[in-house]
Structure formats: structure tokens, C-alpha cells
Amino acid sequence: MMVNKKGVIGLGALIAGSAMLLAGCAGGGSAGNTDSADGDSTPITVWVDIERKPALEDVAKSFTEDTGIEVKLVTKDFATVDQDFISQVPTGKGPDIIVSPHDKLGSYVSAGVVAPLELGDVADGFAESAMQAMTYDGKVYGVPYSIENVALVRNTDLAPNPATTFDEVIANGKAAGTEYPFLVGLSPEQGDPYHMYPLQTSFGSQVFAQNADGSYDASQLVLGDEAGTAFATWLAGQGAAGTGVFNANIDGDKAREFFLAGKSPYYLTGPWNVPAIKDAGINYAIDPLPSAGGQEAKPFIGVNGFFLSSKSENALAATNFIVNYLSTEDAQMSLYEVGGRPPALTAAYEKAAADDADVAAFGKIGQTGAPMPAIPEMGGVWSDWGNAELSIIKGEGGDPATVWQTAATNIQSKIG
Amino acid sequence: MSDVIPRGSNVNAADSGLGLKGLEAVDRQDALPEEPRQNRQSFRRWFVDKGWRHVVAWVAILFALFPLAYILSVSFNPVGTLTGSNALFQRFDLRNYTNLFNNPDVPYGQWYINSLLIAIVTSVFTVLLCALGAYSFSRMRFRGRRFGLVTLLVLQMFPQLLAITAIFLLMIQITDVFPAIGLGTHAGLIMIYLGGALGVNTFLMYGFFNTIPTAIDEAAKIDGAGHARVFFTIMLPLVTPILAVIGLLTFIGIIGEFAIASVILTDPNQQTVAIGLFQLVSGFQSQNWGIFCAGAVLAALPVMVLFLFLQRYIAGGLVSGSVK
Amino acid sequence: MADVKSAETKAPAAPSAWGDDPFHKPQRRLTSGGLVALLVKVVLLAIIDALTIFAVWVLVAKGDWIAAIVLALVVIGVNFIYIRPGLLPGKYLTPGLAFLAVFQVFVIIYTGYIAFTNAGDQHNSTKEDAIAQIVRTSQERVPDSPEYTVEVYKQADQFGLLVAEPGGDTAFGTSDQALEEASSAPDGWEKLNLSQIVRFQDEILAINVPVSDDINDGTLRTSDGQKAYVYVSSLEYDESADTFTNTETGQVYADDGQGNFRAEDGTTLTPGWRVVVGWQNFAYAFTNEQIRDPLIRVTLWTFFFAAASTFVCFAMGLFLAIVLNHPTLRGKKIYRILVILPYAFPAYLTGLVWAGLFNQEFGFINQVLLGGAQIPWLAEPWLARGVVIFVNMWLGYAYMFLVCTGALQSLPDDIIEAAKVDGAGAWRIFRSVKLPLLFVAVAPLLIATFAYNFNNFGVIYMLTRGNPRFTDTTLDIGATDIMITMVYKVAFGGGGGRDLGLASALSILIFIIVTIVAVISFRQTKALEDLN
């Protein structure tokens, strides 16, 4: 019997080769995070998601030119970056800085992964709501760079005049004769309380009660109060069982598609969809949010900011970058120019608003809004809240007030 | 000793009498070229034999490809919404594809190379490790063998949800000693994947090794071949189909793996297609479905190519030539 | 890694070719193949040993004795296995088992440990870290105190600050020496530039210059080497008593043994830290009635979902494999490729597409296929369950198709031929000959697929997120939730961030359940029976 030797030899060569490779790796050590002692400083590592990364690149480059300190931008998945940050900072392998929306701040603080920052006089330059968003338990933890909120986008060809109340919006929408009088994207699985919030606040309903300084009091869940049930009852009348203005089957994707196709004069959305609306050649205007319940409609404000890791081994350089560099008008303008989000620095915002009416319009609405709650308890609210709105819109679960109350009770039992 | 006929069946494979000569007889007919269809064959006979297979195949393909048509359609549509429209292929625009390669923030080409590299290396080693394990389970008798087999399978049933935390901590320890196979390296990631190499795959191979009559290796042993030589030059060629299947399954699994990779690989230039694409659509608002779908379509290509390449082995049965 | 030493067996009594045969005495036969192989073996072992010595040396230098000893013992064991003749199974299994032990067994053990702790987002570090963080966040800038511009000076290993007050006065001080008026830094002190400041940042961040001799006036600190502020601490840490005292209210926070500093009135300081809490997490699963009631339904559905998914994937995969397994089928190659394509796309993406297709109003299935029907595919509990299984079949049948295609190739032809000669029809051959043979080959795989689907988080989360909700529980659990998604929601969706301890405990419970099921199935299928 003859046995093929080639196989053995080939395999041996393969194994030996891979072993050499391994040995080479182990001997070579790693490049990139060696800490040389001759004034060559360690780079500052920043975790940022892919959406916000382009805005940071120029700023990081000029910081390196000015100071000689390198800034390493690491793109992370937006959906999990906050969890990775909380898990990895205590191990000492996390980043020095994270770019994050402010509503995660409460989780960061209670996990002890962010360090307080002293902004000094720098803080005075920022919009008050932005500083409020960066503050937790009375301490400032970040430097804000942009403010986001929703507004009502109107197709001016279909509805030439702005409306002030939601009833007017619907009337105009019906008069326009389009397929849908009004559009908002709702997730068919979990609803979208974020987009619905301005309508809810126009009934005077909030999630948590606010303290005098604007911070949220986790011990006072006020979702289920009278104002909340009033909103729930109204919502049921606008859902599948009533006028059908709100449609649980229209998700964010579809709402955008329908608006771009001219199927509705109104679209409740944020600045992130404006570029697509422009590209589609739609003549639009950005209106204040209409009130459904008679009071002022206040949207949630999302503030993006830079936070310093509590275990950063490069804290001084990172603090310099955050506090003295990213808070300057130049840096904030450059962040705005690339990212297109309204700046948080008042001077930069005024400049941006002067040459872009959309920024001005969104910003003006944002001034009435309240920051999204950043308390960790908020994590236990979204799911029940969204599901309750979804059931009410679909006309399921019986009496809307009961559905709403049940959700509030469930949330209360979850957050203790 | 290790035939695979269950008790109660009246077939006795042990007596199948497959000597070395019988091997040629086992060659699959699949390898034969398709004979031209004869006209004299009545349609009915053709349909009973093959025609219905074509019908079933087409139905299955429609079922398989119909959701993928959406993905393809979105990838050609610059304002594509993922599930927006039931009118497919309204626009044909390659912008999403060119964006993949022109956008410095999306170094897709680099990701692609990384993904291929990681997936190929992992697959090769997985097949090798499993074959070694399956060979010993199939051809040797030792204490703890059955327990070992069950344990392999059971270990793979651990919910992966929490594995990442532990793996990360472990990798930190490894990084301190050997940075080159630690966090942020492809080698480190491949090692983690190899941790899950045994298990189901070993089992699958074990079943196949058992179908090879022991007469063959016994004969080789009598001829004086050592166990390693029997393994590499006789057994492996005989189980090529399953090696190819496991290689392909591993390859597909690794190309799509995202959770572990995203924690281990932090440097953008080290990342894989799966991590990169997920970042495009995980944002809160602006989800870039067009580019995501274009990237996914391109990422499916190597799987197709690999399958084409391996099909010979998967469906080709035993490879002759290993034994003269 | 193969041992390639040729050995000649002395006609073993049992057909167990090689194994723990005490009488098995190998003889060296230095064939050329043997030489190459021997060389490979020696080189590989040498490399491994060299790396190990290096690693042990590093670990010892780090003071990590346990890891060093374990590593050394393991490698000595490996050497023993490969150098000593015999021990064949060891030679073949070691490479795979090494990876398995490190990356799977360890993970499970570690999770088991976490299950007994309070680990989570609010307790994710050590007590030291927690104390340091509390001390750090308790530093408060004295209200309305001015912002000082500073220059950092260094003398030997001492660091000092030259402070310019807003009025224009300058003063100098160090951590040991309170601030004193001075026009410039004392002689012998050297001013640091930015790159030096960054280099000595740890020392500079630790500078704490008392404003006056009274410590209660606060201290000057800088966090960027350019500006400094006067801080007072609102919490004092007493190391001997291990307590924090609030300097304003006098409230005392002591270690409560649960990973928090807690005051009399129950308030705690953040962050907490990780401590072992015993069976608490396991108890939660059995005592919380909000979980207990839906848990039974979720468990039943999980079993059903896993079994049904496995069955339909296998049935569909096998059916297609048989259909396309014909020697002279035109276009077979193309068919096969197209049929496995669903498997080549990320399940996350295809899952979302399916969710869109099943949309009640706009989905393709209702709108186009069913002519505008309004079937609530994902909103009605039983429909949603059916849809989840259906989509899971689409996602998974290609895997089974591949495996069955491979398996069909290895069926011994002569048996089938013999059956044909006996006059059995195609269906009969399939049922009585092919299927039993196939089944033996893939039975373990079916069990593994069952286990995989048992924990198939992705498909549920993409399609329904476990909805529609149960109405009889305050927890966020729904009709399509399987155990793993329930764990995820209960442990990670509460108000206090992720609770890893609870998630680990529930995972361990799931693991135990699946293991029991798997072992029983093995007994049933006799998949492991040696059939000779």
C-alpha cells in the first residue's frame, strides 16, 4: 500500500509556518500602545459612533497640531457603546473620552465611570439647557456640543400656512387631500414615546417630576397623573379606533418615505431627516410643534457631549482637549459644519442660525424643551411607555386610561 | 466496531464488505457529466425522474431569494428605506456601492480583507482541530470518551449573552503577557473563535468518521502505517465532504459574527465587515440602510464563491487518488 | 499538531486500535515520514515551551503566581502527552481542548461566579475604585470662588503651582506648603511646558495646594495644568473606620456589606462595588411572583419554539437536499448556491426585512400576496409565534441543507443498491434505508440545533422583541419571549442599568435546563451508543 506523503509534509510545513508566525507575534510585541518615555505622549483615545466621527476628525487634527498630543478616534457601535463603556472603564482598558448623548449620563455616574469636570467660566458660553443636560447630581460631567430635538416639518406646497394647534394641523392635512394628514414614525414593536412626547407635554404630562433646577426626581413618577390619562384618552381618539391620524404600522422608514413622496403635508421629525427632504426637492418649512392639549408642546432635547473616563490614564491631556479645546467657538463651529447639528455653544449657535434657517427653527423650538431624563431609572420606562402608546393607538387593551395607568404601575414596580 | 446502522434495521453495514477495492465503487455518480436528455424519453418519465425537482427547486429559490430581493433593491436605491416600498428596483444607482469604497470613514475594503482573513484562518483551524478530535473519538477507546462527547456538545449550549464579559476579562490577562494575541488583534479574535471550534462540529465529523469502515485503517495499519499517517493520508481524504461542509459553515458563521468581534477589535482598521456595517445602522436616527445593504450584498459574495469552490468536495463524494 | 511516530501494534485483542492499552509497546521505525514528523513535533514543542517560559516569567514579574503555576503545569502536561509514547487520544484532543478550556469552560465558570455577586452597571468595580471615585466626585468648587490661571513648576520630584489671581496678584504653593504671595516661583524651580505637564500628569493632578493654613478654606487643584479652582470636600473618608462622613450634615455612610456605602436613612453613595451576595440572584427567579407566573408559559413556549424550529429547518433542509441530490440534474450547482444564500446574509438584516414584509398594513405579504388583507401577523400572540418559527426556518434551513447534502453523499451505495434489487420503491428506500442512516449521522446535530434555538436571542429580538405583551405581569414579557430574551429584559431592562448578577444566575438556570434536556435526548436517541 502506498501512502501519500505529500499530505504529511504539507501539513507539517503549515503548522511550522503558523508556529513561526505566532512566535514572531509574541516576540514582536504590539505596536501602537507603547509608552515611550521621551516626551512622546500617549494618544488620547476617543470612542465615537460613526455618525459623529467625521465632525471630530478636523478638530482632533488641529488639536494635535497645536499641542503635539495625538487623538485616536475609535468608532464604536452606537447601540452598545454605552454598555461597553460601563463594562470596560473599570478594567482600565476603556477610552479616555466618550462622545455620547446626555441621557446615558445617569448610568455612567452610578457606575462610576465618568469624572466630574470643572468648566469654570467656559460654562457660561453654553445654552442653559445644554449645561443642565451635562449636570447630574449637581455636578458637571461633560462639555456639550450639540442640541437636538424634533419639530414639525411642513410641505409648503401642500400646506402653505403654519398651524398652531394639532386640530388645525389635521384640518390642513385633510384639506390638502393627501393620503395622510400627518406623519410620525412609530415602531410597530415598541412605539415611539420620544416622537410622541411633545404632544404628551401639551397636555401637561411628563414622565418624572422636575426639581427646581430642572433635574428629574426619580422618586416621583408622574406619568400616570391626570394629565397623562387625558393624553391617553385623546390619543385613543386619534388612533385606529378614532380618526386614524396615528398609525402604528407606519414606522420611521415608512413615514420618511411617504413624506418624501408627497403623501402628507406634515411630518414630525428631527434635523437628521432634513438632508433627505432637501435632496428630494420638497419645499418645506419648519414649524413649532402644534399643541394638542392646549399647553405648550415641549419636545425632548438630546444633548451630545464629551465625557471624561474616571480611569483615564491621560486625564490631564484629555481634560485639556475637552474643556479648553472643544468648548471654543472654532471647534464648535467645525463640529457643526461637518455634523450639521445645532451647536450647544451660544456664540456658535447664533452664527450657525444666522446662515441656516433650519438650525434657527429647530433651535428656537429646542429652547422650550426639556432635556431627556438622564437618570438610570429612565431605562425601565421606555418599554412600557412605548407599548402603552402602541396599544392605545391600535385601540387594544380596552379603556385607554386603564392601559396608561397599568403602564405607569408597571414602571413604578420596576424602578422601585 | 463503529458502523452507523441503528439497531433494528435489517441492514448490516459491518458486512458491507467494503474492502479497499470497494472504494472506487463508492464514487458518487454526481461526478459524472450530465447526459444529454434523450428525446425519446417520454415527458412523463422525465418529469417523474427530474422535472418535479426543477419545479421544487424554483419554488424553493423564490422562497429563499424573495427577502433578499428587497436587500438588493435597497442597495441600488440611494434614498433606500429598508422595508419602505413594495415596488422593488425603482431606481438603479451604484452610489451606495461606490460610497463603500470612497468614504474614508467606511474603510470597507480594509474590513473586507480583515473579514476574509479571519474567517479563512478560523475555518482552516476549526476543520483541523475538529478532525483531530473526531478521529480520536471515532477510532480510539479511552476512559471518559462518551462523557467527553456529551460534554463537548453541552458546553456549546451555554447562552452566549454573557460570555462576552468573561472573554473580555480573559483577553485583558492575555494582553498583559502576549500583546500580540490579545485585545485588538486578529490573532486574539481567532483564538476566541477556536474556543468554540469543537462541539457540534466534532460531533458531525465523528458521525462521518464512523461511516468509514474500519477495515480500511486496519489494512493500512497492517501495512505498517502509523496512526498519524492513517489519519492524514487515508481518513481525511475519505471524509472530504464533511470537512468542506464544516469549513463552509464556520466561514459563514465567522463572516457574520459581530458581538465578540466588536468588543475585541477596537482599531477601525482592524475591524471586520460585520462590525463596520452594524455601525452604519445602529445610530438613533440616521440609519444608512442603502450602504448597509450594499455592504451585505458584497459580503455574501465570498460565501457564494467558496461554496462553488467547495461544491465539488461536498457533493463529489469520495476523492479517488488517495489510495492506489 | 500531530504526533507522527509510527507504531506497530501487536494484533490487539480488541479492535480498539490504539488506546489505553498497557501492553502496547511501540517500536520506533525511523522512516523518512517519521523523521519529518518527529522534527515538526520537536520544533513545535520547543516553541510552545519557549513561549511558556516567557509567559511564566512575565506573570511572575506581575506577581500573578496562580496563573503562572497553572500555565506551567498545563504545558508540562502537554509535553508529557506528546513526548511519551501512547496516550494517543490525548495527542489528538489536546489542541482543541486547550482552546475549549480557555475560552469556553472558563467563561462558564466565570459566569457561575458572577451569578453569586451583585455585579452590574451600578456595581462593576472594586471597593478601592469606588472609594476613589466617591472622593473624586465629593470635591466641590467653592461657590463664587474665582478662576485662577496657573503655571506648573517642578523641583526634583516636587511640584508646585504659581497662581495668578484675577486681581493680578500672584502666589506660589505646593501640596505641603500653603499658598503664599510671590512674584515668581522660588529659585531652583523649573517651569514645565505642555508636553512635560502631560508627561507628569499623575503627579500634577495630585497637587493639592491649601489656600491658607486652615484646611477648611479649601485647596487649589488643577485638572488641566492651566487653570485651578478652590475646592472643598463634602465627604471625608475615614480609613480606619471605613466610613464616609458628610462634612455639612455630619451623616455617616458605612459599608453595608452589599457593595454600597449606606447611611442610617438608607441613602447610598454612588458608585457601589462588586461583592458576593450568595444565592440572592437565584432566589429572585423563584420568589418574584411577577416572573414566576409567566415563567411557566415562557418555558413551554421556549421548548416548543426550539423543537418546532429545529424540526422545520431539518425537514426543509433535508427535503431540498434530496430533491437536488440527483446525479443528472441540470443546473444543480446554481440551484444549490441560490438555496443557501439566505444563510450568507446577516440574520439581523434579513430579520428586519421579514418584519417589514409582515407589517400589518404595508407589508408585502398582506398587501400584495393577500390582496390588502389586514392580518395582524406580529401583533396576535399565536400568529406571531407562527411567524417567528416560519422566519426562523428561512434563516436556518440552509444550514441543514448543507449538512444533509454532505451526509447524503456518504450513504453506502451498496445498501441502497441492494434495497433496489429487492424491489423497494424510492419512498420505501428513503424511509427505511436512507432516513435511519442519515438520522444517526445528524441526530447530535439536531440536539445541538435545538439547543441553539433554545437560546436564539436574535430572531426573537429582531422580529417581535417578545411582544405581544402578557397583561398579567408588570414585567416586560410577552407571548413570543423565549427564556433568553426574558432574561435579557428582566436583567438589563430594569431601572438600575444592567444587572449582570441576575442575568448570570438566570443563564446558569437555562444552561442547566438545556443540559438536562440534551443528556436525556442522547439517552433516547442512543446517538452515543457504540453499535458493535
mmCIF file of N, CA, C and O in Angstrom, chain A residues 237-296:
data_model
loop_
_atom_site.group_PDB
_atom_site.id
_atom_site.type_symbol
_atom_site.label_atom_id
_atom_site.label_comp_id
_atom_site.label_asym_id
_atom_site.label_seq_id
_atom_site.Cartn_x
_atom_site.Cartn_y
_atom_site.Cartn_z
ATOM 1 N N GLY A 237 -58.521 58.520 20.714
ATOM 2 C CA GLY A 237 -59.422 59.124 19.730
ATOM 3 C C GLY A 237 -58.737 59.396 18.403
ATOM 4 O O GLY A 237 -59.395 59.584 17.377
ATOM 5 N N GLN A 238 -57.403 59.462 18.413
ATOM 6 C CA GLN A 238 -56.670 59.721 17.171
ATOM 7 C C GLN A 238 -56.095 58.444 16.569
ATOM 8 O O GLN A 238 -55.365 58.506 15.591
ATOM 9 N N GLY A 239 -56.366 57.325 17.221
ATOM 10 C CA GLY A 239 -55.768 56.072 16.756
ATOM 11 C C GLY A 239 -56.704 55.305 15.842
ATOM 12 O O GLY A 239 -57.608 55.872 15.229
ATOM 13 N N ALA A 240 -56.472 53.983 15.801
ATOM 14 C CA ALA A 240 -57.220 53.131 14.880
ATOM 15 C C ALA A 240 -58.718 53.176 15.161
ATOM 16 O O ALA A 240 -59.529 53.085 14.245
ATOM 17 N N ALA A 241 -59.076 53.339 16.447
ATOM 18 C CA ALA A 241 -60.484 53.325 16.800
ATOM 19 C C ALA A 241 -61.133 54.678 16.536
ATOM 20 O O ALA A 241 -62.357 54.809 16.578
ATOM 21 N N GLY A 242 -60.309 55.708 16.305
ATOM 22 C CA GLY A 242 -60.871 57.052 16.113
ATOM 23 C C GLY A 242 -60.581 57.575 14.722
ATOM 24 O O GLY A 242 -60.924 56.950 13.721
ATOM 25 N N THR A 243 -59.889 58.703 14.669
ATOM 26 C CA THR A 243 -59.667 59.355 13.382
ATOM 27 C C THR A 243 -58.606 58.659 12.542
ATOM 28 O O THR A 243 -58.511 58.901 11.348
ATOM 29 N N GLY A 244 -57.766 57.856 13.217
ATOM 30 C CA GLY A 244 -56.740 57.138 12.466
ATOM 31 C C GLY A 244 -55.559 57.999 12.049
ATOM 32 O O GLY A 244 -54.788 57.620 11.168
ATOM 33 N N VAL A 245 -55.405 59.153 12.677
ATOM 34 C CA VAL A 245 -54.269 60.013 12.344
ATOM 35 C C VAL A 245 -52.950 59.323 12.680
ATOM 36 O O VAL A 245 -51.981 59.400 11.929
ATOM 37 N N PHE A 246 -52.935 58.651 13.827
ATOM 38 C CA PHE A 246 -51.727 57.905 14.198
ATOM 39 C C PHE A 246 -51.886 56.464 13.741
ATOM 40 O O PHE A 246 -52.914 55.835 14.007
ATOM 41 N N ASN A 247 -50.876 55.982 13.077
ATOM 42 C CA ASN A 247 -50.954 54.633 12.537
ATOM 43 C C ASN A 247 -49.752 53.838 13.008
ATOM 44 O O ASN A 247 -48.610 54.140 12.655
ATOM 45 N N ALA A 248 -50.025 52.819 13.815
ATOM 46 C CA ALA A 248 -48.933 52.031 14.413
ATOM 47 C C ALA A 248 -48.117 51.288 13.372
ATOM 48 O O ALA A 248 -47.002 50.857 13.646
ATOM 49 N N ASN A 249 -48.654 51.126 12.173
ATOM 50 C CA ASN A 249 -47.917 50.369 11.161
ATOM 51 C C ASN A 249 -46.927 51.222 10.382
ATOM 52 O O ASN A 249 -46.175 50.709 9.567
ATOM 53 N N ILE A 250 -46.988 52.538 10.593
ATOM 54 C CA ILE A 250 -46.036 53.402 9.886
ATOM 55 C C ILE A 250 -44.809 53.567 10.774
ATOM 56 O O ILE A 250 -44.856 54.233 11.802
ATOM 57 N N ASP A 251 -43.731 52.917 10.372
ATOM 58 C CA ASP A 251 -42.507 53.072 11.163
ATOM 59 C C ASP A 251 -41.698 54.246 10.611
ATOM 60 O O ASP A 251 -42.098 54.894 9.641
ATOM 61 N N GLY A 252 -40.570 54.499 11.231
ATOM 62 C CA GLY A 252 -39.749 55.652 10.844
ATOM 63 C C GLY A 252 -39.395 55.628 9.366
ATOM 64 O O GLY A 252 -39.444 56.657 8.680
ATOM 65 N N ASP A 253 -39.055 54.452 8.887
ATOM 66 C CA ASP A 253 -38.689 54.284 7.482
ATOM 67 C C ASP A 253 -39.825 54.702 6.555
ATOM 68 O O ASP A 253 -39.630 55.413 5.581
ATOM 69 N N LYS A 254 -41.019 54.217 6.886
ATOM 70 C CA LYS A 254 -42.164 54.469 6.007
ATOM 71 C C LYS A 254 -42.605 55.919 6.090
ATOM 72 O O LYS A 254 -42.956 56.521 5.071
ATOM 73 N N ALA A 255 -42.596 56.469 7.303
ATOM 74 C CA ALA A 255 -43.023 57.857 7.459
ATOM 75 C C ALA A 255 -42.174 58.748 6.562
ATOM 76 O O ALA A 255 -42.688 59.609 5.834
ATOM 77 N N ARG A 256 -40.878 58.500 6.571
ATOM 78 C CA ARG A 256 -39.989 59.308 5.754
ATOM 79 C C ARG A 256 -40.289 59.103 4.265
ATOM 80 O O ARG A 256 -40.381 60.056 3.499
ATOM 81 N N GLU A 257 -40.472 57.856 3.916
ATOM 82 C CA GLU A 257 -40.737 57.557 2.513
ATOM 83 C C GLU A 257 -42.016 58.263 2.035
ATOM 84 O O GLU A 257 -42.040 58.856 0.963
ATOM 85 N N PHE A 258 -43.065 58.211 2.853
ATOM 86 C CA PHE A 258 -44.336 58.818 2.471
ATOM 87 C C PHE A 258 -44.198 60.334 2.351
ATOM 88 O O PHE A 258 -44.732 60.942 1.436
ATOM 89 N N PHE A 259 -43.460 60.930 3.281
ATOM 90 C CA PHE A 259 -43.326 62.381 3.216
ATOM 91 C C PHE A 259 -42.536 62.780 1.975
ATOM 92 O O PHE A 259 -42.881 63.744 1.290
ATOM 93 N N LEU A 260 -41.478 62.036 1.708
ATOM 94 C CA LEU A 260 -40.666 62.345 0.532
ATOM 95 C C LEU A 260 -41.478 62.163 -0.750
ATOM 96 O O LEU A 260 -41.210 62.801 -1.764
ATOM 97 N N ALA A 261 -42.462 61.272 -0.685
ATOM 98 C CA ALA A 261 -43.285 61.032 -1.864
ATOM 99 C C ALA A 261 -44.457 62.014 -1.934
ATOM 100 O O ALA A 261 -45.316 61.883 -2.795
ATOM 101 N N GLY A 262 -44.494 62.956 -1.000
ATOM 102 C CA GLY A 262 -45.570 63.948 -1.030
ATOM 103 C C GLY A 262 -46.915 63.410 -0.597
ATOM 104 O O GLY A 262 -47.951 63.923 -0.983
ATOM 105 N N LYS A 263 -46.901 62.357 0.225
ATOM 106 C CA LYS A 263 -48.180 61.764 0.621
ATOM 107 C C LYS A 263 -48.774 62.421 1.856
ATOM 108 O O LYS A 263 -49.800 61.992 2.353
ATOM 109 N N SER A 264 -48.070 63.422 2.400
ATOM 110 C CA SER A 264 -48.615 64.130 3.553
ATOM 111 C C SER A 264 -47.955 65.489 3.655
ATOM 112 O O SER A 264 -46.779 65.637 3.337
ATOM 113 N N PRO A 265 -48.733 66.500 4.087
ATOM 114 C CA PRO A 265 -48.110 67.828 4.233
ATOM 115 C C PRO A 265 -47.277 67.959 5.506
ATOM 116 O O PRO A 265 -46.450 68.866 5.594
ATOM 117 N N TYR A 266 -47.508 67.112 6.489
ATOM 118 C CA TYR A 266 -46.824 67.288 7.780
ATOM 119 C C TYR A 266 -46.016 66.061 8.155
ATOM 120 O O TYR A 266 -46.429 64.929 7.903
ATOM 121 N N TYR A 267 -44.903 66.323 8.820
ATOM 122 C CA TYR A 267 -44.021 65.221 9.225
ATOM 123 C C TYR A 267 -43.313 65.649 10.507
ATOM 124 O O TYR A 267 -42.598 66.644 10.524
ATOM 125 N N LEU A 268 -43.579 64.907 11.565
ATOM 126 C CA LEU A 268 -42.950 65.215 12.856
ATOM 127 C C LEU A 268 -41.610 64.485 12.915
ATOM 128 O O LEU A 268 -41.575 63.262 13.019
ATOM 129 N N THR A 269 -40.521 65.248 12.819
ATOM 130 C CA THR A 269 -39.208 64.593 12.780
ATOM 131 C C THR A 269 -38.119 65.559 13.225
ATOM 132 O O THR A 269 -38.389 66.706 13.541
ATOM 133 N N GLY A 270 -36.905 65.064 13.240
ATOM 134 C CA GLY A 270 -35.781 65.868 13.708
ATOM 135 C C GLY A 270 -34.885 66.300 12.573
ATOM 136 O O GLY A 270 -35.135 65.970 11.409
ATOM 137 N N PRO A 271 -33.820 67.037 12.905
ATOM 138 C CA PRO A 271 -32.948 67.578 11.853
ATOM 139 C C PRO A 271 -32.262 66.490 11.038
ATOM 140 O O PRO A 271 -31.789 66.757 9.938
ATOM 141 N N TRP A 272 -32.214 65.279 11.581
ATOM 142 C CA TRP A 272 -31.473 64.225 10.869
ATOM 143 C C TRP A 272 -32.145 63.841 9.555
ATOM 144 O O TRP A 272 -31.511 63.263 8.698
ATOM 145 N N ASN A 273 -33.437 64.135 9.399
ATOM 146 C CA ASN A 273 -34.090 63.791 8.144
ATOM 147 C C ASN A 273 -34.159 64.951 7.161
ATOM 148 O O ASN A 273 -34.616 64.788 6.042
ATOM 149 N N VAL A 274 -33.712 66.139 7.600
ATOM 150 C CA VAL A 274 -33.810 67.306 6.716
ATOM 151 C C VAL A 274 -32.979 67.143 5.438
ATOM 152 O O VAL A 274 -33.462 67.465 4.356
ATOM 153 N N PRO A 275 -31.743 66.612 5.519
ATOM 154 C CA PRO A 275 -30.984 66.457 4.269
ATOM 155 C C PRO A 275 -31.740 65.636 3.217
ATOM 156 O O PRO A 275 -31.747 66.012 2.038
ATOM 157 N N ALA A 276 -32.397 64.570 3.645
ATOM 158 C CA ALA A 276 -33.128 63.741 2.686
ATOM 159 C C ALA A 276 -34.304 64.514 2.099
ATOM 160 O O ALA A 276 -34.618 64.374 0.906
ATOM 161 N N ILE A 277 -34.942 65.344 2.935
ATOM 162 C CA ILE A 277 -36.080 66.133 2.450
ATOM 163 C C ILE A 277 -35.591 67.134 1.411
ATOM 164 O O ILE A 277 -36.216 67.336 0.370
ATOM 165 N N LYS A 278 -34.442 67.747 1.685
ATOM 166 C CA LYS A 278 -33.838 68.680 0.723
ATOM 167 C C LYS A 278 -33.538 67.960 -0.587
ATOM 168 O O LYS A 278 -33.873 68.442 -1.664
ATOM 169 N N ASP A 279 -32.888 66.806 -0.461
ATOM 170 C CA ASP A 279 -32.487 66.058 -1.663
ATOM 171 C C ASP A 279 -33.690 65.698 -2.530
ATOM 172 O O ASP A 279 -33.581 65.639 -3.748
ATOM 173 N N ALA A 280 -34.805 65.438 -1.865
ATOM 174 C CA ALA A 280 -35.976 65.029 -2.626
ATOM 175 C C ALA A 280 -36.644 66.223 -3.303
ATOM 176 O O ALA A 280 -37.631 66.054 -4.029
ATOM 177 N N GLY A 281 -36.122 67.408 -3.049
ATOM 178 C CA GLY A 281 -36.638 68.602 -3.720
ATOM 179 C C GLY A 281 -37.970 69.069 -3.185
ATOM 180 O O GLY A 281 -38.751 69.706 -3.893
ATOM 181 N N ILE A 282 -38.246 68.784 -1.945
ATOM 182 C CA ILE A 282 -39.521 69.206 -1.374
ATOM 183 C C ILE A 282 -39.358 70.606 -0.782
ATOM 184 O O ILE A 282 -38.363 70.887 -0.106
ATOM 185 N N ASN A 283 -40.311 71.468 -1.065
ATOM 186 C CA ASN A 283 -40.294 72.795 -0.443
ATOM 187 C C ASN A 283 -40.880 72.670 0.949
ATOM 188 O O ASN A 283 -42.033 72.271 1.106
ATOM 189 N N TYR A 284 -40.065 73.005 1.919
ATOM 190 C CA TYR A 284 -40.542 72.731 3.274
ATOM 191 C C TYR A 284 -40.320 73.941 4.179
ATOM 192 O O TYR A 284 -39.540 74.844 3.864
ATOM 193 N N ALA A 285 -41.031 73.911 5.278
ATOM 194 C CA ALA A 285 -40.797 74.900 6.333
ATOM 195 C C ALA A 285 -40.786 74.140 7.642
ATOM 196 O O ALA A 285 -41.354 73.045 7.741
ATOM 197 N N ILE A 286 -40.117 74.713 8.635
ATOM 198 C CA ILE A 286 -40.070 74.037 9.931
ATOM 199 C C ILE A 286 -40.898 74.846 10.914
ATOM 200 O O ILE A 286 -40.591 75.996 11.196
ATOM 201 N N ASP A 287 -41.971 74.243 11.369
ATOM 202 C CA ASP A 287 -42.903 74.943 12.247
ATOM 203 C C ASP A 287 -42.686 74.516 13.688
ATOM 204 O O ASP A 287 -42.214 73.419 13.958
ATOM 205 N N PRO A 288 -43.119 75.414 14.611
ATOM 206 C CA PRO A 288 -43.133 74.994 16.017
ATOM 207 C C PRO A 288 -44.089 73.810 16.170
ATOM 208 O O PRO A 288 -44.969 73.596 15.347
ATOM 209 N N LEU A 289 -43.893 73.084 17.262
ATOM 210 C CA LEU A 289 -44.736 71.909 17.473
ATOM 211 C C LEU A 289 -46.141 72.357 17.834
ATOM 212 O O LEU A 289 -46.323 73.251 18.660
ATOM 213 N N PRO A 290 -47.137 71.737 17.205
ATOM 214 C CA PRO A 290 -48.511 72.130 17.496
ATOM 215 C C PRO A 290 -48.947 71.572 18.842
ATOM 216 O O PRO A 290 -48.499 70.506 19.259
ATOM 217 N N SER A 291 -49.819 72.308 19.510
ATOM 218 C CA SER A 291 -50.304 71.838 20.804
ATOM 219 C C SER A 291 -51.582 71.028 20.613
ATOM 220 O O SER A 291 -52.488 71.437 19.892
ATOM 221 N N ALA A 292 -51.642 69.883 21.242
ATOM 222 C CA ALA A 292 -52.858 69.072 21.154
ATOM 223 C C ALA A 292 -53.719 69.262 22.394
ATOM 224 O O ALA A 292 -54.934 69.210 22.332
ATOM 225 N N GLY A 293 -53.076 69.505 23.524
ATOM 226 C CA GLY A 293 -53.825 69.582 24.779
ATOM 227 C C GLY A 293 -53.962 70.989 25.326
ATOM 228 O O GLY A 293 -54.373 71.179 26.471
ATOM 229 N N GLY A 294 -53.590 71.978 24.524
ATOM 230 C CA GLY A 294 -53.805 73.352 24.972
ATOM 231 C C GLY A 294 -52.599 73.995 25.620
ATOM 232 O O GLY A 294 -52.483 75.209 25.663
ATOM 233 N N GLN A 295 -51.672 73.189 26.140
ATOM 234 C CA GLN A 295 -50.483 73.787 26.736
ATOM 235 C C GLN A 295 -49.344 73.760 25.731
ATOM 236 O O GLN A 295 -49.482 73.252 24.620
ATOM 237 N N GLU A 296 -48.206 74.311 26.167
ATOM 238 C CA GLU A 296 -47.078 74.373 25.246
ATOM 239 C C GLU A 296 -46.532 72.966 24.974
ATOM 240 O O GLU A 296 -46.376 72.177 25.894
#
